[in-house]
Amino acid sequence: MKKNLGVVQAVYPMPVLMVAAYDEGGKVNVMNAAWGMICNEDRIALFIDEDHKTTQNLLKTKAFTVSLADRAHMDVADFFGIATGNKMEDKFQRTGYHAAKSAFVNAPVIEEFPVVMECELAEVADTESFYCIVGRIVNTAAEEAVLSENGKVDPAKLDALIFDQFQHGYYVSGEKAGKAWNAGAGLMKK
């Protein structure tokens, strides 16, 4: 029997996304965002507050990157979520991480995270219910160590972090449970 829990954000898993942008002076800022998703073939939507330092930066530069956080970098990924660039001047520098300028957009690529989407600002949706940044993905890059033999990202090698809104924990993905567009194919024949 199900127990009523009230209003709970009961979506699991949630990604652990590192959103990075430069400020006007070329300084790197990174934030941790769990409320993001692919919303079209070449678009990513980030439901983040307008007052974040990273949001303000990407609105000015019209570009940003979105990296997938992994187990090996969980401590820094979490730090990027609990520290704010609005109050901490050296937020990125204190991690000791490295950023390189994207060859595709005016935004930093954080070298330690294994997969990055390089995005141009495509749209801002500001409604009574949400504030959303939509980016057009112009390139995705991945470390060779997380690629399969066919040259695509292998979730089993990625060790991507998943955010749990129920208990406020981090988990990792990777175990393949079935094949998409195949697991339910038998029901098509009924």
PDB file of C-alpha atoms in Angstrom:
ATOM      1  CA  MET A   1       0.000   0.000   0.000  1.00  0.00           C
ATOM      2  CA  LYS A   2       1.274   3.464  -0.848  1.00  0.00           C
ATOM      3  CA  LYS A   3       1.685   6.082   1.882  1.00  0.00           C
ATOM      4  CA  ASN A   4       0.829   9.714   1.074  1.00  0.00           C
ATOM      5  CA  LEU A   5       3.947  11.910   1.327  1.00  0.00           C
ATOM      6  CA  GLY A   6       2.481  15.279   0.431  1.00  0.00           C
ATOM      7  CA  VAL A   7       4.225  17.513  -2.088  1.00  0.00           C
ATOM      8  CA  VAL A   8       7.549  15.883  -2.915  1.00  0.00           C
ATOM      9  CA  GLN A   9       9.728  16.388  -5.994  1.00  0.00           C
ATOM     10  CA  ALA A  10       9.491  12.678  -6.770  1.00  0.00           C
ATOM     11  CA  VAL A  11      11.575  12.556  -9.928  1.00  0.00           C
ATOM     12  CA  TYR A  12      14.537  10.224  -9.781  1.00  0.00           C
ATOM     13  CA  PRO A  13      17.163  10.169 -11.093  1.00  0.00           C
ATOM     14  CA  MET A  14      18.172  13.806 -11.437  1.00  0.00           C
ATOM     15  CA  PRO A  15      21.422  14.669 -13.229  1.00  0.00           C
ATOM     16  CA  VAL A  16      24.335  16.370 -11.525  1.00  0.00           C
ATOM     17  CA  LEU A  17      25.244  19.069 -14.041  1.00  0.00           C
ATOM     18  CA  MET A  18      28.133  21.515 -13.813  1.00  0.00           C
ATOM     19  CA  VAL A  19      27.156  24.759 -15.545  1.00  0.00           C
ATOM     20  CA  ALA A  20      30.093  27.060 -16.306  1.00  0.00           C
ATOM     21  CA  ALA A  21      30.377  30.552 -17.767  1.00  0.00           C
ATOM     22  CA  TYR A  22      32.825  33.449 -17.852  1.00  0.00           C
ATOM     23  CA  ASP A  23      32.116  36.816 -16.280  1.00  0.00           C
ATOM     24  CA  GLU A  24      32.824  40.076 -18.137  1.00  0.00           C
ATOM     25  CA  GLY A  25      36.503  39.853 -17.180  1.00  0.00           C
ATOM     26  CA  GLY A  26      36.985  36.229 -18.261  1.00  0.00           C
ATOM     27  CA  LYS A  27      36.781  34.778 -14.747  1.00  0.00           C
ATOM     28  CA  VAL A  28      35.329  31.242 -14.497  1.00  0.00           C
ATOM     29  CA  ASN A  29      32.241  30.514 -12.428  1.00  0.00           C
ATOM     30  CA  VAL A  30      30.667  27.080 -12.061  1.00  0.00           C
ATOM     31  CA  MET A  31      27.442  25.966 -10.400  1.00  0.00           C
ATOM     32  CA  ASN A  32      25.881  22.588  -9.670  1.00  0.00           C
ATOM     33  CA  ALA A  33      22.409  22.182 -11.188  1.00  0.00           C
ATOM     34  CA  ALA A  34      20.161  19.130 -10.880  1.00  0.00           C
ATOM     35  CA  TRP A  35      17.095  20.613 -12.563  1.00  0.00           C
ATOM     36  CA  GLY A  36      18.172  20.259 -16.170  1.00  0.00           C
ATOM     37  CA  MET A  37      17.296  18.113 -19.151  1.00  0.00           C
ATOM     38  CA  ILE A  38      17.635  17.658 -22.890  1.00  0.00           C
ATOM     39  CA  CYS A  39      14.599  19.341 -24.449  1.00  0.00           C
ATOM     40  CA  ASN A  40      15.294  18.908 -28.174  1.00  0.00           C
ATOM     41  CA  GLU A  41      17.848  17.231 -30.412  1.00  0.00           C
ATOM     42  CA  ASP A  42      20.315  20.085 -29.932  1.00  0.00           C
ATOM     43  CA  ARG A  43      18.889  21.867 -26.880  1.00  0.00           C
ATOM     44  CA  ILE A  44      19.353  21.626 -23.136  1.00  0.00           C
ATOM     45  CA  ALA A  45      17.051  23.314 -20.605  1.00  0.00           C
ATOM     46  CA  LEU A  46      18.333  24.438 -17.209  1.00  0.00           C
ATOM     47  CA  PHE A  47      15.795  25.427 -14.585  1.00  0.00           C
ATOM     48  CA  ILE A  48      18.037  27.677 -12.508  1.00  0.00           C
ATOM     49  CA  ASP A  49      17.453  30.899 -10.604  1.00  0.00           C
ATOM     50  CA  GLU A  50      18.143  34.199 -12.306  1.00  0.00           C
ATOM     51  CA  ASP A  51      20.155  35.473  -9.338  1.00  0.00           C
ATOM     52  CA  HIS A  52      22.920  32.836  -9.559  1.00  0.00           C
ATOM     53  CA  LYS A  53      26.306  34.298 -10.486  1.00  0.00           C
ATOM     54  CA  THR A  54      26.666  31.719 -13.273  1.00  0.00           C
ATOM     55  CA  THR A  55      23.233  32.638 -14.659  1.00  0.00           C
ATOM     56  CA  GLN A  56      24.127  36.333 -14.707  1.00  0.00           C
ATOM     57  CA  ASN A  57      27.422  35.543 -16.431  1.00  0.00           C
ATOM     58  CA  LEU A  58      25.917  33.382 -19.163  1.00  0.00           C
ATOM     59  CA  LEU A  59      23.216  35.968 -19.848  1.00  0.00           C
ATOM     60  CA  LYS A  60      25.976  38.507 -20.526  1.00  0.00           C
ATOM     61  CA  THR A  61      28.284  36.246 -22.573  1.00  0.00           C
ATOM     62  CA  LYS A  62      25.441  34.344 -24.312  1.00  0.00           C
ATOM     63  CA  ALA A  63      27.393  31.089 -23.872  1.00  0.00           C
ATOM     64  CA  PHE A  64      27.988  28.346 -21.295  1.00  0.00           C
ATOM     65  CA  THR A  65      29.091  24.758 -20.881  1.00  0.00           C
ATOM     66  CA  VAL A  66      27.303  21.900 -19.145  1.00  0.00           C
ATOM     67  CA  SER A  67      29.441  19.031 -17.834  1.00  0.00           C
ATOM     68  CA  LEU A  68      28.369  15.730 -16.335  1.00  0.00           C
ATOM     69  CA  ALA A  69      29.779  15.272 -12.845  1.00  0.00           C
ATOM     70  CA  ASP A  70      31.215  11.878 -11.981  1.00  0.00           C
ATOM     71  CA  ARG A  71      32.095   9.926  -8.834  1.00  0.00           C
ATOM     72  CA  ALA A  72      35.791  10.840  -9.022  1.00  0.00           C
ATOM     73  CA  HIS A  73      34.926  14.556  -8.762  1.00  0.00           C
ATOM     74  CA  MET A  74      31.959  14.412  -6.380  1.00  0.00           C
ATOM     75  CA  ASP A  75      33.565  16.577  -3.687  1.00  0.00           C
ATOM     76  CA  VAL A  76      34.164  19.504  -6.036  1.00  0.00           C
ATOM     77  CA  ALA A  77      30.794  19.011  -7.771  1.00  0.00           C
ATOM     78  CA  ASP A  78      29.098  19.265  -4.386  1.00  0.00           C
ATOM     79  CA  PHE A  79      31.200  22.305  -3.459  1.00  0.00           C
ATOM     80  CA  PHE A  80      30.021  24.026  -6.656  1.00  0.00           C
ATOM     81  CA  GLY A  81      26.492  23.512  -5.325  1.00  0.00           C
ATOM     82  CA  ILE A  82      26.986  24.774  -1.801  1.00  0.00           C
ATOM     83  CA  ALA A  83      29.301  27.736  -2.493  1.00  0.00           C
ATOM     84  CA  THR A  84      27.983  30.794  -4.311  1.00  0.00           C
ATOM     85  CA  GLY A  85      29.985  32.977  -6.635  1.00  0.00           C
ATOM     86  CA  ASN A  86      27.910  35.915  -5.386  1.00  0.00           C
ATOM     87  CA  LYS A  87      29.649  35.653  -1.998  1.00  0.00           C
ATOM     88  CA  MET A  88      32.869  33.731  -2.667  1.00  0.00           C
ATOM     89  CA  GLU A  89      35.269  35.570  -4.951  1.00  0.00           C
ATOM     90  CA  ASP A  90      37.672  32.629  -5.471  1.00  0.00           C
ATOM     91  CA  LYS A  91      35.104  29.825  -5.782  1.00  0.00           C
ATOM     92  CA  PHE A  92      36.620  28.179  -8.863  1.00  0.00           C
ATOM     93  CA  GLN A  93      40.273  28.890  -7.975  1.00  0.00           C
ATOM     94  CA  ARG A  94      40.065  27.258  -4.553  1.00  0.00           C
ATOM     95  CA  THR A  95      39.234  23.876  -6.136  1.00  0.00           C
ATOM     96  CA  GLY A  96      42.526  23.715  -8.047  1.00  0.00           C
ATOM     97  CA  TYR A  97      40.590  22.618 -11.145  1.00  0.00           C
ATOM     98  CA  HIS A  98      41.507  23.711 -14.654  1.00  0.00           C
ATOM     99  CA  ALA A  99      39.475  25.454 -17.338  1.00  0.00           C
ATOM    100  CA  ALA A 100      40.216  25.820 -21.021  1.00  0.00           C
ATOM    101  CA  LYS A 101      38.358  28.128 -23.368  1.00  0.00           C
ATOM    102  CA  SER A 102      35.940  26.252 -25.592  1.00  0.00           C
ATOM    103  CA  ALA A 103      36.869  26.267 -29.275  1.00  0.00           C
ATOM    104  CA  PHE A 104      33.150  26.574 -30.107  1.00  0.00           C
ATOM    105  CA  VAL A 105      31.633  29.099 -27.675  1.00  0.00           C
ATOM    106  CA  ASN A 106      32.826  31.835 -25.310  1.00  0.00           C
ATOM    107  CA  ALA A 107      32.699  29.619 -22.219  1.00  0.00           C
ATOM    108  CA  PRO A 108      35.061  27.546 -20.074  1.00  0.00           C
ATOM    109  CA  VAL A 109      35.455  23.779 -20.385  1.00  0.00           C
ATOM    110  CA  ILE A 110      36.245  22.323 -16.964  1.00  0.00           C
ATOM    111  CA  GLU A 111      38.927  19.781 -17.781  1.00  0.00           C
ATOM    112  CA  GLU A 112      38.328  17.432 -14.847  1.00  0.00           C
ATOM    113  CA  PHE A 113      34.736  16.510 -15.766  1.00  0.00           C
ATOM    114  CA  PRO A 114      34.574  13.733 -18.401  1.00  0.00           C
ATOM    115  CA  VAL A 115      31.730  14.931 -20.680  1.00  0.00           C
ATOM    116  CA  VAL A 116      30.899  18.517 -21.659  1.00  0.00           C
ATOM    117  CA  MET A 117      28.258  20.148 -23.854  1.00  0.00           C
ATOM    118  CA  GLU A 118      29.301  23.528 -25.257  1.00  0.00           C
ATOM    119  CA  CYS A 119      26.261  25.769 -25.657  1.00  0.00           C
ATOM    120  CA  GLU A 120      25.100  29.078 -27.057  1.00  0.00           C
ATOM    121  CA  LEU A 121      22.279  30.812 -25.216  1.00  0.00           C
ATOM    122  CA  ALA A 122      19.183  30.106 -27.318  1.00  0.00           C
ATOM    123  CA  GLU A 123      16.300  31.282 -25.155  1.00  0.00           C
ATOM    124  CA  VAL A 124      15.254  32.420 -21.704  1.00  0.00           C
ATOM    125  CA  ALA A 125      11.805  31.460 -20.503  1.00  0.00           C
ATOM    126  CA  ASP A 126      10.576  33.470 -17.527  1.00  0.00           C
ATOM    127  CA  THR A 127       7.084  32.571 -16.361  1.00  0.00           C
ATOM    128  CA  GLU A 128       5.181  32.639 -13.098  1.00  0.00           C
ATOM    129  CA  SER A 129       6.126  28.970 -12.595  1.00  0.00           C
ATOM    130  CA  PHE A 130       9.770  28.806 -13.681  1.00  0.00           C
ATOM    131  CA  TYR A 131      12.893  30.496 -14.974  1.00  0.00           C
ATOM    132  CA  CYS A 132      14.617  28.481 -17.675  1.00  0.00           C
ATOM    133  CA  ILE A 133      17.820  28.899 -19.665  1.00  0.00           C
ATOM    134  CA  VAL A 134      17.801  27.029 -22.972  1.00  0.00           C
ATOM    135  CA  GLY A 135      21.098  26.391 -24.670  1.00  0.00           C
ATOM    136  CA  ARG A 136      21.810  25.252 -28.207  1.00  0.00           C
ATOM    137  CA  ILE A 137      24.412  22.511 -28.015  1.00  0.00           C
ATOM    138  CA  VAL A 138      27.071  23.265 -30.627  1.00  0.00           C
ATOM    139  CA  ASN A 139      29.540  20.560 -29.568  1.00  0.00           C
ATOM    140  CA  THR A 140      29.865  17.724 -27.101  1.00  0.00           C
ATOM    141  CA  ALA A 141      33.284  16.448 -26.067  1.00  0.00           C
ATOM    142  CA  ALA A 142      34.190  13.420 -23.959  1.00  0.00           C
ATOM    143  CA  GLU A 143      37.320  11.916 -22.508  1.00  0.00           C
ATOM    144  CA  GLU A 144      38.365   8.815 -24.454  1.00  0.00           C
ATOM    145  CA  ALA A 145      38.313   6.814 -21.206  1.00  0.00           C
ATOM    146  CA  VAL A 146      34.490   7.038 -21.075  1.00  0.00           C
ATOM    147  CA  LEU A 147      33.912   6.067 -24.710  1.00  0.00           C
ATOM    148  CA  SER A 148      32.886   2.643 -25.943  1.00  0.00           C
ATOM    149  CA  GLU A 149      34.340   0.892 -28.984  1.00  0.00           C
ATOM    150  CA  ASN A 150      31.734   2.630 -31.194  1.00  0.00           C
ATOM    151  CA  GLY A 151      32.970   6.074 -30.091  1.00  0.00           C
ATOM    152  CA  LYS A 152      29.910   6.944 -27.983  1.00  0.00           C
ATOM    153  CA  VAL A 153      29.766   7.698 -24.262  1.00  0.00           C
ATOM    154  CA  ASP A 154      29.459   4.463 -22.286  1.00  0.00           C
ATOM    155  CA  PRO A 155      27.396   4.973 -19.103  1.00  0.00           C
ATOM    156  CA  ALA A 156      29.155   2.003 -17.478  1.00  0.00           C
ATOM    157  CA  LYS A 157      32.502   3.809 -17.864  1.00  0.00           C
ATOM    158  CA  LEU A 158      31.180   7.294 -17.093  1.00  0.00           C
ATOM    159  CA  ASP A 159      30.277   6.720 -13.420  1.00  0.00           C
ATOM    160  CA  ALA A 160      27.983   9.760 -13.654  1.00  0.00           C
ATOM    161  CA  LEU A 161      26.525  11.175 -10.465  1.00  0.00           C
ATOM    162  CA  ILE A 162      22.786  11.119  -9.895  1.00  0.00           C
ATOM    163  CA  PHE A 163      21.152  13.437  -7.367  1.00  0.00           C
ATOM    164  CA  ASP A 164      18.548  11.991  -5.039  1.00  0.00           C
ATOM    165  CA  GLN A 165      15.998  14.599  -3.942  1.00  0.00           C
ATOM    166  CA  PHE A 166      14.385  12.180  -1.471  1.00  0.00           C
ATOM    167  CA  GLN A 167      17.367  11.720   0.888  1.00  0.00           C
ATOM    168  CA  HIS A 168      19.727  14.373  -0.574  1.00  0.00           C
ATOM    169  CA  GLY A 169      22.321  11.844  -1.661  1.00  0.00           C
ATOM    170  CA  TYR A 170      24.536  11.204  -4.642  1.00  0.00           C
ATOM    171  CA  TYR A 171      24.453   7.884  -6.441  1.00  0.00           C
ATOM    172  CA  VAL A 172      26.175   6.677  -9.591  1.00  0.00           C
ATOM    173  CA  SER A 173      24.743   5.294 -12.788  1.00  0.00           C
ATOM    174  CA  GLY A 174      26.163   2.579 -14.928  1.00  0.00           C
ATOM    175  CA  GLU A 175      24.392  -0.770 -14.724  1.00  0.00           C
ATOM    176  CA  LYS A 176      22.537  -1.568 -17.929  1.00  0.00           C
ATOM    177  CA  ALA A 177      19.114  -3.056 -17.154  1.00  0.00           C
ATOM    178  CA  GLY A 178      17.823  -3.494 -20.706  1.00  0.00           C
ATOM    179  CA  LYS A 179      17.856  -2.159 -24.255  1.00  0.00           C
ATOM    180  CA  ALA A 180      15.714   0.883 -25.087  1.00  0.00           C
ATOM    181  CA  TRP A 181      13.146   0.454 -27.860  1.00  0.00           C
ATOM    182  CA  ASN A 182      13.513  -3.291 -27.372  1.00  0.00           C
ATOM    183  CA  ALA A 183      12.629  -4.251 -23.786  1.00  0.00           C
ATOM    184  CA  GLY A 184       8.909  -3.758 -24.427  1.00  0.00           C
ATOM    185  CA  ALA A 185       8.853  -5.006 -28.031  1.00  0.00           C
ATOM    186  CA  GLY A 186       7.183  -8.283 -27.058  1.00  0.00           C
ATOM    187  CA  LEU A 187       4.070  -6.400 -25.972  1.00  0.00           C
ATOM    188  CA  MET A 188       3.736  -5.003 -29.508  1.00  0.00           C
ATOM    189  CA  LYS A 189       2.873  -8.510 -30.754  1.00  0.00           C
ATOM    190  CA  LYS A 190      -0.129  -9.051 -28.436  1.00  0.00           C
TER     191      LYS A 190
END
